Amino acid sequence: MKEVILITGSSRGIGAATALLAARHGYAVCINYLRDAQAAEALCAQIRAAGGEAIAVQADVGDEADVARLFREVDARLGTLTALVNNVGVLEQKCRLTEISAARLERVLRTNVISYFLCCQQAVRRMSSATGGQGGRIVNVSSVAARRGSANEYVDYAASKGAVDTLTIGLAKEVANEGIRVNCVRPGLIYTEIHASGGEPERVARLESIVPMQRGGRPEEIADAILYLLGPGSSYATGTFLDISGGL
Ligand code: NAP
């Protein structure tokens, strides 16, 4: 059976590493992005040059109509979806909780939580054996922030990841008997550009000493865990969590 994967927010960082690894595992890959078409197309070209299949689709996954269009494009251009990675995630400038505006909360929760619900809905409709689907796997990308809380940095972001964890548990049970496994990866401090959005591009290097393994992680180390949870090696795992965080 042809394996088709959609990875949200995959033009760079952990999503891009996951797209490259999935292509190497034989998946036809849909790379989703918000603004950086050039980066997404370059990633597609890299996958195609290595003999893989990839498309890039611009869509704001916090927007219901965009999500519906994104999934229709996957249907039409790649075929039946067999795997979804909800990877998109944003954070904003570091601050205390009292400084978080309602508008910021809405932005963070829309991208980090609502998008995960919207994409899970579209995926389950296609995958569920209850509606004639062939089954599938979903991996949600949360964060160790869900249990650490990100005090004085971004409690809104940490709380959004707590919601992702609960979504994983609830949906996994809802569809466990319909051929769909739903699992979650919680990265620790990983070298990507997300930290610049919080106002500190060098945040991972500064915090390496609090990590028991004394170093930040690479996006590829998260991609390995995601591919494990998508693959046959985890066939009895659903509603479970892999913390990939050097012990943090
Ligand atoms: P990143 O480097 O900042 O990349 C974010 C990606 O999301 C980009 O491809 C961006 O596309 C896309 N994006 C942003 N908003 C979008 C939207 N509304 N719709 C569609 N795409 C959108 O992020 P990352 O560090 O790889 O993080 C990936 C995931 O891991 C996130 O869920 C994050 O919370 C989680 N995580 C990361 C770390 C870490 O230390 N890096 C730790 C724990 C958890 P454009 O470039 O086009 O804007």
PDB file of C-alpha atoms and ligand atoms in Angstrom:
ATOM      1  CA  MET A   1       0.000   0.000   0.000  1.00  0.00           C
ATOM      2  CA  LYS A   2       1.274   3.489  -0.850  1.00  0.00           C
ATOM      3  CA  GLU A   3       2.191   5.483   2.250  1.00  0.00           C
ATOM      4  CA  VAL A   4       1.131   9.125   2.131  1.00  0.00           C
ATOM      5  CA  ILE A   5       2.077  11.542   4.890  1.00  0.00           C
ATOM      6  CA  LEU A   6       1.114  15.124   5.683  1.00  0.00           C
ATOM      7  CA  ILE A   7       3.387  17.041   8.065  1.00  0.00           C
ATOM      8  CA  THR A   8       2.091  20.415   9.219  1.00  0.00           C
ATOM      9  CA  GLY A   9       4.607  23.268   9.508  1.00  0.00           C
ATOM     10  CA  SER A  10       7.358  21.365   7.736  1.00  0.00           C
ATOM     11  CA  SER A  11       9.287  23.913   5.688  1.00  0.00           C
ATOM     12  CA  ARG A  12      12.028  23.995   8.358  1.00  0.00           C
ATOM     13  CA  GLY A  13      13.076  22.669  11.759  1.00  0.00           C
ATOM     14  CA  ILE A  14      11.681  19.416  13.141  1.00  0.00           C
ATOM     15  CA  GLY A  15       9.010  19.211  10.428  1.00  0.00           C
ATOM     16  CA  ALA A  16      11.572  19.447   7.631  1.00  0.00           C
ATOM     17  CA  ALA A  17      13.784  16.773   9.234  1.00  0.00           C
ATOM     18  CA  THR A  18      10.705  14.549   9.543  1.00  0.00           C
ATOM     19  CA  ALA A  19       9.781  15.130   5.885  1.00  0.00           C
ATOM     20  CA  LEU A  20      13.269  14.098   4.729  1.00  0.00           C
ATOM     21  CA  LEU A  21      13.282  10.972   6.891  1.00  0.00           C
ATOM     22  CA  ALA A  22       9.732  10.000   5.895  1.00  0.00           C
ATOM     23  CA  ALA A  23      10.696  10.288   2.221  1.00  0.00           C
ATOM     24  CA  ARG A  24      13.664   8.004   2.898  1.00  0.00           C
ATOM     25  CA  HIS A  25      11.222   5.526   4.456  1.00  0.00           C
ATOM     26  CA  GLY A  26       9.245   5.567   1.192  1.00  0.00           C
ATOM     27  CA  TYR A  27       6.429   7.940   2.092  1.00  0.00           C
ATOM     28  CA  ALA A  28       4.995  10.354  -0.464  1.00  0.00           C
ATOM     29  CA  VAL A  29       5.242  13.593   1.508  1.00  0.00           C
ATOM     30  CA  CYS A  30       3.095  16.710   1.713  1.00  0.00           C
ATOM     31  CA  ILE A  31       5.128  19.607   3.104  1.00  0.00           C
ATOM     32  CA  ASN A  32       2.917  22.321   4.596  1.00  0.00           C
ATOM     33  CA  TYR A  33       4.062  25.874   5.307  1.00  0.00           C
ATOM     34  CA  LEU A  34       2.675  29.304   6.079  1.00  0.00           C
ATOM     35  CA  ARG A  35       4.968  31.908   4.442  1.00  0.00           C
ATOM     36  CA  ASP A  36       8.251  30.492   3.188  1.00  0.00           C
ATOM     37  CA  ALA A  37       7.389  28.976  -0.211  1.00  0.00           C
ATOM     38  CA  GLN A  38      11.044  29.005  -1.237  1.00  0.00           C
ATOM     39  CA  ALA A  39      12.133  26.823   1.706  1.00  0.00           C
ATOM     40  CA  ALA A  40       9.235  24.408   1.154  1.00  0.00           C
ATOM     41  CA  GLU A  41       9.944  24.088  -2.582  1.00  0.00           C
ATOM     42  CA  ALA A  42      13.672  23.580  -1.905  1.00  0.00           C
ATOM     43  CA  LEU A  43      12.817  20.721   0.467  1.00  0.00           C
ATOM     44  CA  CYS A  44      10.538  19.164  -2.173  1.00  0.00           C
ATOM     45  CA  ALA A  45      13.320  19.434  -4.732  1.00  0.00           C
ATOM     46  CA  GLN A  46      15.750  17.730  -2.324  1.00  0.00           C
ATOM     47  CA  ILE A  47      13.306  14.833  -1.818  1.00  0.00           C
ATOM     48  CA  ARG A  48      12.637  14.482  -5.567  1.00  0.00           C
ATOM     49  CA  ALA A  49      16.360  14.589  -6.372  1.00  0.00           C
ATOM     50  CA  ALA A  50      16.774  11.550  -4.102  1.00  0.00           C
ATOM     51  CA  GLY A  51      14.009   9.709  -5.992  1.00  0.00           C
ATOM     52  CA  GLY A  52      11.147  10.508  -3.599  1.00  0.00           C
ATOM     53  CA  GLU A  53       7.706  12.054  -4.092  1.00  0.00           C
ATOM     54  CA  ALA A  54       6.831  15.376  -2.457  1.00  0.00           C
ATOM     55  CA  ILE A  55       4.529  18.342  -2.818  1.00  0.00           C
ATOM     56  CA  ALA A  56       4.481  21.661  -0.963  1.00  0.00           C
ATOM     57  CA  VAL A  57       1.149  23.226   0.014  1.00  0.00           C
ATOM     58  CA  GLN A  58       0.710  26.656   1.576  1.00  0.00           C
ATOM     59  CA  ALA A  59      -2.070  26.636   4.177  1.00  0.00           C
ATOM     60  CA  ASP A  60      -2.662  28.286   7.535  1.00  0.00           C
ATOM     61  CA  VAL A  61      -3.548  25.183   9.538  1.00  0.00           C
ATOM     62  CA  GLY A  62      -5.286  27.321  12.149  1.00  0.00           C
ATOM     63  CA  ASP A  63      -7.911  28.157   9.517  1.00  0.00           C
ATOM     64  CA  GLU A  64     -10.680  25.618   8.899  1.00  0.00           C
ATOM     65  CA  ALA A  65     -11.138  26.377   5.188  1.00  0.00           C
ATOM     66  CA  ASP A  66      -7.376  26.234   4.578  1.00  0.00           C
ATOM     67  CA  VAL A  67      -7.168  22.856   6.353  1.00  0.00           C
ATOM     68  CA  ALA A  68      -9.995  21.444   4.205  1.00  0.00           C
ATOM     69  CA  ARG A  69      -8.203  22.680   1.057  1.00  0.00           C
ATOM     70  CA  LEU A  70      -4.860  21.255   2.263  1.00  0.00           C
ATOM     71  CA  PHE A  71      -6.330  17.764   2.732  1.00  0.00           C
ATOM     72  CA  ARG A  72      -8.146  17.937  -0.629  1.00  0.00           C
ATOM     73  CA  GLU A  73      -4.809  18.735  -2.291  1.00  0.00           C
ATOM     74  CA  VAL A  74      -3.224  15.697  -0.634  1.00  0.00           C
ATOM     75  CA  ASP A  75      -6.129  13.513  -1.846  1.00  0.00           C
ATOM     76  CA  ALA A  76      -5.842  14.796  -5.398  1.00  0.00           C
ATOM     77  CA  ARG A  77      -2.062  14.969  -5.784  1.00  0.00           C
ATOM     78  CA  LEU A  78      -0.682  12.161  -3.580  1.00  0.00           C
ATOM     79  CA  GLY A  79      -3.572   9.776  -2.892  1.00  0.00           C
ATOM     80  CA  THR A  80      -5.073   8.265   0.262  1.00  0.00           C
ATOM     81  CA  LEU A  81      -3.573   9.695   3.448  1.00  0.00           C
ATOM     82  CA  THR A  82      -2.045   7.050   5.716  1.00  0.00           C
ATOM     83  CA  ALA A  83      -0.131   9.231   8.192  1.00  0.00           C
ATOM     84  CA  LEU A  84      -0.470  12.685   9.742  1.00  0.00           C
ATOM     85  CA  VAL A  85       2.140  14.518  11.803  1.00  0.00           C
ATOM     86  CA  ASN A  86       0.723  17.527  13.630  1.00  0.00           C
ATOM     87  CA  ASN A  87       3.992  19.383  14.006  1.00  0.00           C
ATOM     88  CA  VAL A  88       3.155  23.066  13.620  1.00  0.00           C
ATOM     89  CA  GLY A  89       3.939  25.183  16.657  1.00  0.00           C
ATOM     90  CA  VAL A  90       4.523  28.839  17.467  1.00  0.00           C
ATOM     91  CA  LEU A  91       5.584  30.831  20.477  1.00  0.00           C
ATOM     92  CA  GLU A  92       5.815  34.560  21.056  1.00  0.00           C
ATOM     93  CA  GLN A  93       8.100  36.911  23.004  1.00  0.00           C
ATOM     94  CA  LYS A  94       9.140  35.758  26.462  1.00  0.00           C
ATOM     95  CA  CYS A  95       7.080  37.422  29.204  1.00  0.00           C
ATOM     96  CA  ARG A  96       5.269  36.812  32.472  1.00  0.00           C
ATOM     97  CA  LEU A  97       1.723  35.464  32.446  1.00  0.00           C
ATOM     98  CA  THR A  98       0.284  38.839  33.501  1.00  0.00           C
ATOM     99  CA  GLU A  99       1.582  40.335  30.229  1.00  0.00           C
ATOM    100  CA  ILE A 100      -0.056  37.813  27.881  1.00  0.00           C
ATOM    101  CA  SER A 101      -2.829  39.538  25.919  1.00  0.00           C
ATOM    102  CA  ALA A 102      -6.063  37.815  24.949  1.00  0.00           C
ATOM    103  CA  ALA A 103      -5.163  38.374  21.285  1.00  0.00           C
ATOM    104  CA  ARG A 104      -1.824  36.577  21.767  1.00  0.00           C
ATOM    105  CA  LEU A 105      -3.560  33.709  23.570  1.00  0.00           C
ATOM    106  CA  GLU A 106      -5.965  33.340  20.664  1.00  0.00           C
ATOM    107  CA  ARG A 107      -3.090  33.283  18.142  1.00  0.00           C
ATOM    108  CA  VAL A 108      -1.044  30.709  20.050  1.00  0.00           C
ATOM    109  CA  LEU A 109      -3.993  28.427  20.794  1.00  0.00           C
ATOM    110  CA  ARG A 110      -5.289  28.677  17.215  1.00  0.00           C
ATOM    111  CA  THR A 111      -2.003  27.516  15.699  1.00  0.00           C
ATOM    112  CA  ASN A 112      -0.891  25.097  18.419  1.00  0.00           C
ATOM    113  CA  VAL A 113      -4.207  23.516  19.436  1.00  0.00           C
ATOM    114  CA  ILE A 114      -7.082  24.284  17.061  1.00  0.00           C
ATOM    115  CA  SER A 115      -4.974  23.274  14.049  1.00  0.00           C
ATOM    116  CA  TYR A 116      -4.281  19.886  15.666  1.00  0.00           C
ATOM    117  CA  PHE A 117      -8.016  19.301  16.166  1.00  0.00           C
ATOM    118  CA  LEU A 118      -8.874  20.413  12.619  1.00  0.00           C
ATOM    119  CA  CYS A 119      -6.185  18.220  11.034  1.00  0.00           C
ATOM    120  CA  CYS A 120      -7.101  15.217  13.206  1.00  0.00           C
ATOM    121  CA  GLN A 121     -10.731  15.580  12.110  1.00  0.00           C
ATOM    122  CA  GLN A 122      -9.798  15.543   8.434  1.00  0.00           C
ATOM    123  CA  ALA A 123      -7.396  12.629   8.903  1.00  0.00           C
ATOM    124  CA  VAL A 124      -9.807  10.489  10.942  1.00  0.00           C
ATOM    125  CA  ARG A 125     -12.585  10.992   8.366  1.00  0.00           C
ATOM    126  CA  ARG A 126     -10.250   9.533   5.753  1.00  0.00           C
ATOM    127  CA  MET A 127      -8.553   6.813   7.831  1.00  0.00           C
ATOM    128  CA  SER A 128     -11.275   5.369  10.066  1.00  0.00           C
ATOM    129  CA  SER A 129     -12.440   1.836   9.302  1.00  0.00           C
ATOM    130  CA  ALA A 130     -15.823   2.980  10.653  1.00  0.00           C
ATOM    131  CA  THR A 131     -16.232   5.131   7.540  1.00  0.00           C
ATOM    132  CA  GLY A 132     -14.616   2.744   5.038  1.00  0.00           C
ATOM    133  CA  GLY A 133     -11.014   3.889   5.534  1.00  0.00           C
ATOM    134  CA  GLN A 134      -7.922   1.673   5.596  1.00  0.00           C
ATOM    135  CA  GLY A 135      -6.618   2.936   8.970  1.00  0.00           C
ATOM    136  CA  GLY A 136      -3.610   5.136   9.642  1.00  0.00           C
ATOM    137  CA  ARG A 137      -1.309   6.720  12.190  1.00  0.00           C
ATOM    138  CA  ILE A 138      -1.213  10.161  13.738  1.00  0.00           C
ATOM    139  CA  VAL A 139       1.718  11.642  15.661  1.00  0.00           C
ATOM    140  CA  ASN A 140       1.266  14.905  17.563  1.00  0.00           C
ATOM    141  CA  VAL A 141       4.304  17.016  18.417  1.00  0.00           C
ATOM    142  CA  SER A 142       3.956  18.392  21.929  1.00  0.00           C
ATOM    143  CA  SER A 143       6.800  19.537  24.205  1.00  0.00           C
ATOM    144  CA  VAL A 144       8.311  18.840  27.596  1.00  0.00           C
ATOM    145  CA  ALA A 145       6.967  22.353  28.273  1.00  0.00           C
ATOM    146  CA  ALA A 146       3.597  20.635  28.845  1.00  0.00           C
ATOM    147  CA  ARG A 147       4.919  19.259  32.148  1.00  0.00           C
ATOM    148  CA  ARG A 148       7.519  21.971  32.934  1.00  0.00           C
ATOM    149  CA  GLY A 149       5.202  24.982  32.435  1.00  0.00           C
ATOM    150  CA  SER A 150       7.651  27.504  30.856  1.00  0.00           C
ATOM    151  CA  ALA A 151       7.400  29.931  33.791  1.00  0.00           C
ATOM    152  CA  ASN A 152       8.529  33.489  32.986  1.00  0.00           C
ATOM    153  CA  GLU A 153       8.844  32.554  29.319  1.00  0.00           C
ATOM    154  CA  TYR A 154       5.597  31.448  27.692  1.00  0.00           C
ATOM    155  CA  VAL A 155       3.041  29.710  29.902  1.00  0.00           C
ATOM    156  CA  ASP A 156       0.550  30.106  27.031  1.00  0.00           C
ATOM    157  CA  TYR A 157       2.757  27.950  24.789  1.00  0.00           C
ATOM    158  CA  ALA A 158       3.250  25.358  27.560  1.00  0.00           C
ATOM    159  CA  ALA A 159      -0.511  25.204  28.181  1.00  0.00           C
ATOM    160  CA  SER A 160      -1.146  24.715  24.456  1.00  0.00           C
ATOM    161  CA  LYS A 161       1.129  21.660  24.612  1.00  0.00           C
ATOM    162  CA  GLY A 162      -0.786  20.373  27.631  1.00  0.00           C
ATOM    163  CA  ALA A 163      -3.887  20.504  25.437  1.00  0.00           C
ATOM    164  CA  VAL A 164      -2.053  18.551  22.713  1.00  0.00           C
ATOM    165  CA  ASP A 165      -1.229  15.836  25.263  1.00  0.00           C
ATOM    166  CA  THR A 166      -4.874  15.539  26.331  1.00  0.00           C
ATOM    167  CA  LEU A 167      -6.039  15.507  22.703  1.00  0.00           C
ATOM    168  CA  THR A 168      -3.651  12.611  22.095  1.00  0.00           C
ATOM    169  CA  ILE A 169      -5.056  10.569  24.984  1.00  0.00           C
ATOM    170  CA  GLY A 170      -8.705  11.209  24.119  1.00  0.00           C
ATOM    171  CA  LEU A 171      -8.473  10.700  20.368  1.00  0.00           C
ATOM    172  CA  ALA A 172      -6.293   7.603  20.732  1.00  0.00           C
ATOM    173  CA  LYS A 173      -9.055   5.932  22.758  1.00  0.00           C
ATOM    174  CA  GLU A 174     -11.802   7.162  20.421  1.00  0.00           C
ATOM    175  CA  VAL A 175     -10.264   5.600  17.308  1.00  0.00           C
ATOM    176  CA  ALA A 176      -8.248   2.688  18.767  1.00  0.00           C
ATOM    177  CA  ASN A 177     -10.749   0.191  17.367  1.00  0.00           C
ATOM    178  CA  GLU A 178     -10.958   1.906  13.972  1.00  0.00           C
ATOM    179  CA  GLY A 179      -7.442   1.113  12.727  1.00  0.00           C
ATOM    180  CA  ILE A 180      -5.881   4.416  13.798  1.00  0.00           C
ATOM    181  CA  ARG A 181      -3.016   4.828  16.275  1.00  0.00           C
ATOM    182  CA  VAL A 182      -2.475   8.261  17.832  1.00  0.00           C
ATOM    183  CA  ASN A 183       0.773   8.974  19.675  1.00  0.00           C
ATOM    184  CA  CYS A 184       2.834  11.923  20.780  1.00  0.00           C
ATOM    185  CA  VAL A 185       6.462  13.069  20.830  1.00  0.00           C
ATOM    186  CA  ARG A 186       7.581  15.626  23.412  1.00  0.00           C
ATOM    187  CA  PRO A 187      10.864  17.265  22.387  1.00  0.00           C
ATOM    188  CA  GLY A 188      13.095  19.055  24.861  1.00  0.00           C
ATOM    189  CA  LEU A 189      15.484  21.833  23.790  1.00  0.00           C
ATOM    190  CA  ILE A 190      16.080  21.406  20.066  1.00  0.00           C
ATOM    191  CA  TYR A 191      18.238  23.551  17.792  1.00  0.00           C
ATOM    192  CA  THR A 192      15.668  25.238  15.484  1.00  0.00           C
ATOM    193  CA  GLU A 193      14.582  28.755  14.631  1.00  0.00           C
ATOM    194  CA  ILE A 194      11.546  28.654  16.950  1.00  0.00           C
ATOM    195  CA  HIS A 195      13.580  30.141  19.807  1.00  0.00           C
ATOM    196  CA  ALA A 196      14.185  33.335  17.814  1.00  0.00           C
ATOM    197  CA  SER A 197      10.419  33.958  17.933  1.00  0.00           C
ATOM    198  CA  GLY A 198      10.694  34.086  21.720  1.00  0.00           C
ATOM    199  CA  GLY A 199      13.405  36.745  21.386  1.00  0.00           C
ATOM    200  CA  GLU A 200      16.402  34.516  22.104  1.00  0.00           C
ATOM    201  CA  PRO A 201      17.891  32.712  19.092  1.00  0.00           C
ATOM    202  CA  GLU A 202      20.692  31.299  21.289  1.00  0.00           C
ATOM    203  CA  ARG A 203      18.324  29.950  23.980  1.00  0.00           C
ATOM    204  CA  VAL A 204      19.245  26.275  23.499  1.00  0.00           C
ATOM    205  CA  ALA A 205      22.991  26.923  23.867  1.00  0.00           C
ATOM    206  CA  ARG A 206      22.367  28.983  27.017  1.00  0.00           C
ATOM    207  CA  LEU A 207      20.301  26.242  28.642  1.00  0.00           C
ATOM    208  CA  GLU A 208      22.382  23.181  27.734  1.00  0.00           C
ATOM    209  CA  SER A 209      23.723  22.957  31.283  1.00  0.00           C
ATOM    210  CA  ILE A 210      20.223  22.231  32.714  1.00  0.00           C
ATOM    211  CA  VAL A 211      19.836  19.223  30.403  1.00  0.00           C
ATOM    212  CA  PRO A 212      21.025  16.025  32.122  1.00  0.00           C
ATOM    213  CA  MET A 213      22.772  14.997  28.882  1.00  0.00           C
ATOM    214  CA  GLN A 214      24.356  18.491  28.788  1.00  0.00           C
ATOM    215  CA  ARG A 215      23.406  19.307  25.204  1.00  0.00           C
ATOM    216  CA  GLY A 216      20.536  20.441  23.005  1.00  0.00           C
ATOM    217  CA  GLY A 217      18.925  18.049  20.545  1.00  0.00           C
ATOM    218  CA  ARG A 218      18.961  17.963  16.754  1.00  0.00           C
ATOM    219  CA  PRO A 219      15.735  18.014  14.693  1.00  0.00           C
ATOM    220  CA  GLU A 220      16.785  14.645  13.218  1.00  0.00           C
ATOM    221  CA  GLU A 221      16.677  13.075  16.694  1.00  0.00           C
ATOM    222  CA  ILE A 222      13.002  14.064  16.970  1.00  0.00           C
ATOM    223  CA  ALA A 223      12.288  12.865  13.428  1.00  0.00           C
ATOM    224  CA  ASP A 224      13.640   9.415  14.377  1.00  0.00           C
ATOM    225  CA  ALA A 225      11.114   9.166  17.232  1.00  0.00           C
ATOM    226  CA  ILE A 226       8.247  10.341  15.012  1.00  0.00           C
ATOM    227  CA  LEU A 227       9.071   7.750  12.337  1.00  0.00           C
ATOM    228  CA  TYR A 228       9.253   5.065  15.028  1.00  0.00           C
ATOM    229  CA  LEU A 229       5.746   5.960  16.218  1.00  0.00           C
ATOM    230  CA  LEU A 230       4.481   5.950  12.621  1.00  0.00           C
ATOM    231  CA  GLY A 231       6.096   2.643  11.781  1.00  0.00           C
ATOM    232  CA  PRO A 232       5.366  -1.057  12.322  1.00  0.00           C
ATOM    233  CA  GLY A 233       7.835  -1.219  15.224  1.00  0.00           C
ATOM    234  CA  SER A 234       5.293   0.572  17.413  1.00  0.00           C
ATOM    235  CA  SER A 235       2.263  -1.413  16.239  1.00  0.00           C
ATOM    236  CA  TYR A 236       0.873  -1.937  19.777  1.00  0.00           C
ATOM    237  CA  ALA A 237       1.399   1.658  20.935  1.00  0.00           C
ATOM    238  CA  THR A 238      -1.420   4.182  21.019  1.00  0.00           C
ATOM    239  CA  GLY A 239      -2.101   7.127  23.311  1.00  0.00           C
ATOM    240  CA  THR A 240       1.520   7.051  24.383  1.00  0.00           C
ATOM    241  CA  PHE A 241       4.287   9.648  24.764  1.00  0.00           C
ATOM    242  CA  LEU A 242       7.976   9.694  23.903  1.00  0.00           C
ATOM    243  CA  ASP A 243       9.965  12.404  25.669  1.00  0.00           C
ATOM    244  CA  ILE A 244      13.045  13.073  23.527  1.00  0.00           C
ATOM    245  CA  SER A 245      14.794  15.591  25.702  1.00  0.00           C
ATOM    246  CA  GLY A 246      18.173  14.374  26.923  1.00  0.00           C
ATOM    247  CA  GLY A 247      16.598  13.673  30.293  1.00  0.00           C
ATOM    248  CA  LEU A 248      15.073  17.143  30.792  1.00  0.00           C
TER     249      LEU A 248
HETATM  250  P1  NAP B   1      10.131  26.140  13.611  1.00  0.00           P
HETATM  251  O1  NAP B   1      11.535  25.851  13.221  1.00  0.00           O
HETATM  252  O2  NAP B   1       9.803  27.496  14.161  1.00  0.00           O
HETATM  253  O3  NAP B   1       9.217  25.876  12.303  1.00  0.00           O
HETATM  254  C1  NAP B   1       7.865  26.184  12.329  1.00  0.00           C
HETATM  255  C2  NAP B   1       7.210  25.714  11.048  1.00  0.00           C
HETATM  256  O4  NAP B   1       5.791  25.913  11.154  1.00  0.00           O
HETATM  257  C3  NAP B   1       7.646  26.470   9.802  1.00  0.00           C
HETATM  258  O5  NAP B   1       7.729  25.533   8.739  1.00  0.00           O
HETATM  259  C4  NAP B   1       6.493  27.465   9.562  1.00  0.00           C
HETATM  260  O6  NAP B   1       6.324  27.797   8.207  1.00  0.00           O
HETATM  261  C5  NAP B   1       5.324  26.627  10.023  1.00  0.00           C
HETATM  262  N1  NAP B   1       4.122  27.376  10.434  1.00  0.00           N
HETATM  263  C6  NAP B   1       4.026  28.337  11.394  1.00  0.00           C
HETATM  264  N2  NAP B   1       2.736  28.731  11.532  1.00  0.00           N
HETATM  265  C7  NAP B   1       2.017  28.015  10.626  1.00  0.00           C
HETATM  266  C8  NAP B   1       0.644  27.956  10.289  1.00  0.00           C
HETATM  267  N3  NAP B   1      -0.272  28.713  10.913  1.00  0.00           N
HETATM  268  N4  NAP B   1       0.253  27.091   9.316  1.00  0.00           N
HETATM  269  C9  NAP B   1       1.160  26.309   8.670  1.00  0.00           C
HETATM  270  N5  NAP B   1       2.469  26.306   8.962  1.00  0.00           N
HETATM  271  C10 NAP B   1       2.892  27.154   9.925  1.00  0.00           C
HETATM  272  O7  NAP B   1       9.565  25.083  14.655  1.00  0.00           O
HETATM  273  P2  NAP B   1      10.258  23.776  15.333  1.00  0.00           P
HETATM  274  O8  NAP B   1      11.158  24.234  16.405  1.00  0.00           O
HETATM  275  O9  NAP B   1      10.743  22.859  14.268  1.00  0.00           O
HETATM  276  O10 NAP B   1       8.998  23.137  16.067  1.00  0.00           O
HETATM  277  C11 NAP B   1       8.217  22.074  15.526  1.00  0.00           C
HETATM  278  C12 NAP B   1       7.328  21.553  16.633  1.00  0.00           C
HETATM  279  O11 NAP B   1       8.136  21.065  17.718  1.00  0.00           O
HETATM  280  C13 NAP B   1       6.409  22.615  17.254  1.00  0.00           C
HETATM  281  O12 NAP B   1       5.158  22.051  17.557  1.00  0.00           O
HETATM  282  C14 NAP B   1       7.135  23.008  18.526  1.00  0.00           C
HETATM  283  O13 NAP B   1       6.257  23.517  19.498  1.00  0.00           O
HETATM  284  C15 NAP B   1       7.708  21.655  18.931  1.00  0.00           C
HETATM  285  N6  NAP B   1       8.842  21.761  19.855  1.00  0.00           N
HETATM  286  C16 NAP B   1       9.991  22.374  19.480  1.00  0.00           C
HETATM  287  C17 NAP B   1      11.036  22.453  20.399  1.00  0.00           C
HETATM  288  C18 NAP B   1      12.332  23.129  20.069  1.00  0.00           C
HETATM  289  O14 NAP B   1      13.169  23.295  20.997  1.00  0.00           O
HETATM  290  N7  NAP B   1      12.567  23.503  18.829  1.00  0.00           N
HETATM  291  C19 NAP B   1      10.890  21.930  21.690  1.00  0.00           C
HETATM  292  C20 NAP B   1       9.703  21.316  22.025  1.00  0.00           C
HETATM  293  C21 NAP B   1       8.675  21.229  21.099  1.00  0.00           C
HETATM  294  P3  NAP B   1       6.896  29.199   7.579  1.00  0.00           P
HETATM  295  O15 NAP B   1       8.415  29.100   7.682  1.00  0.00           O
HETATM  296  O16 NAP B   1       6.381  29.219   6.188  1.00  0.00           O
HETATM  297  O17 NAP B   1       6.355  30.303   8.441  1.00  0.00           O
END
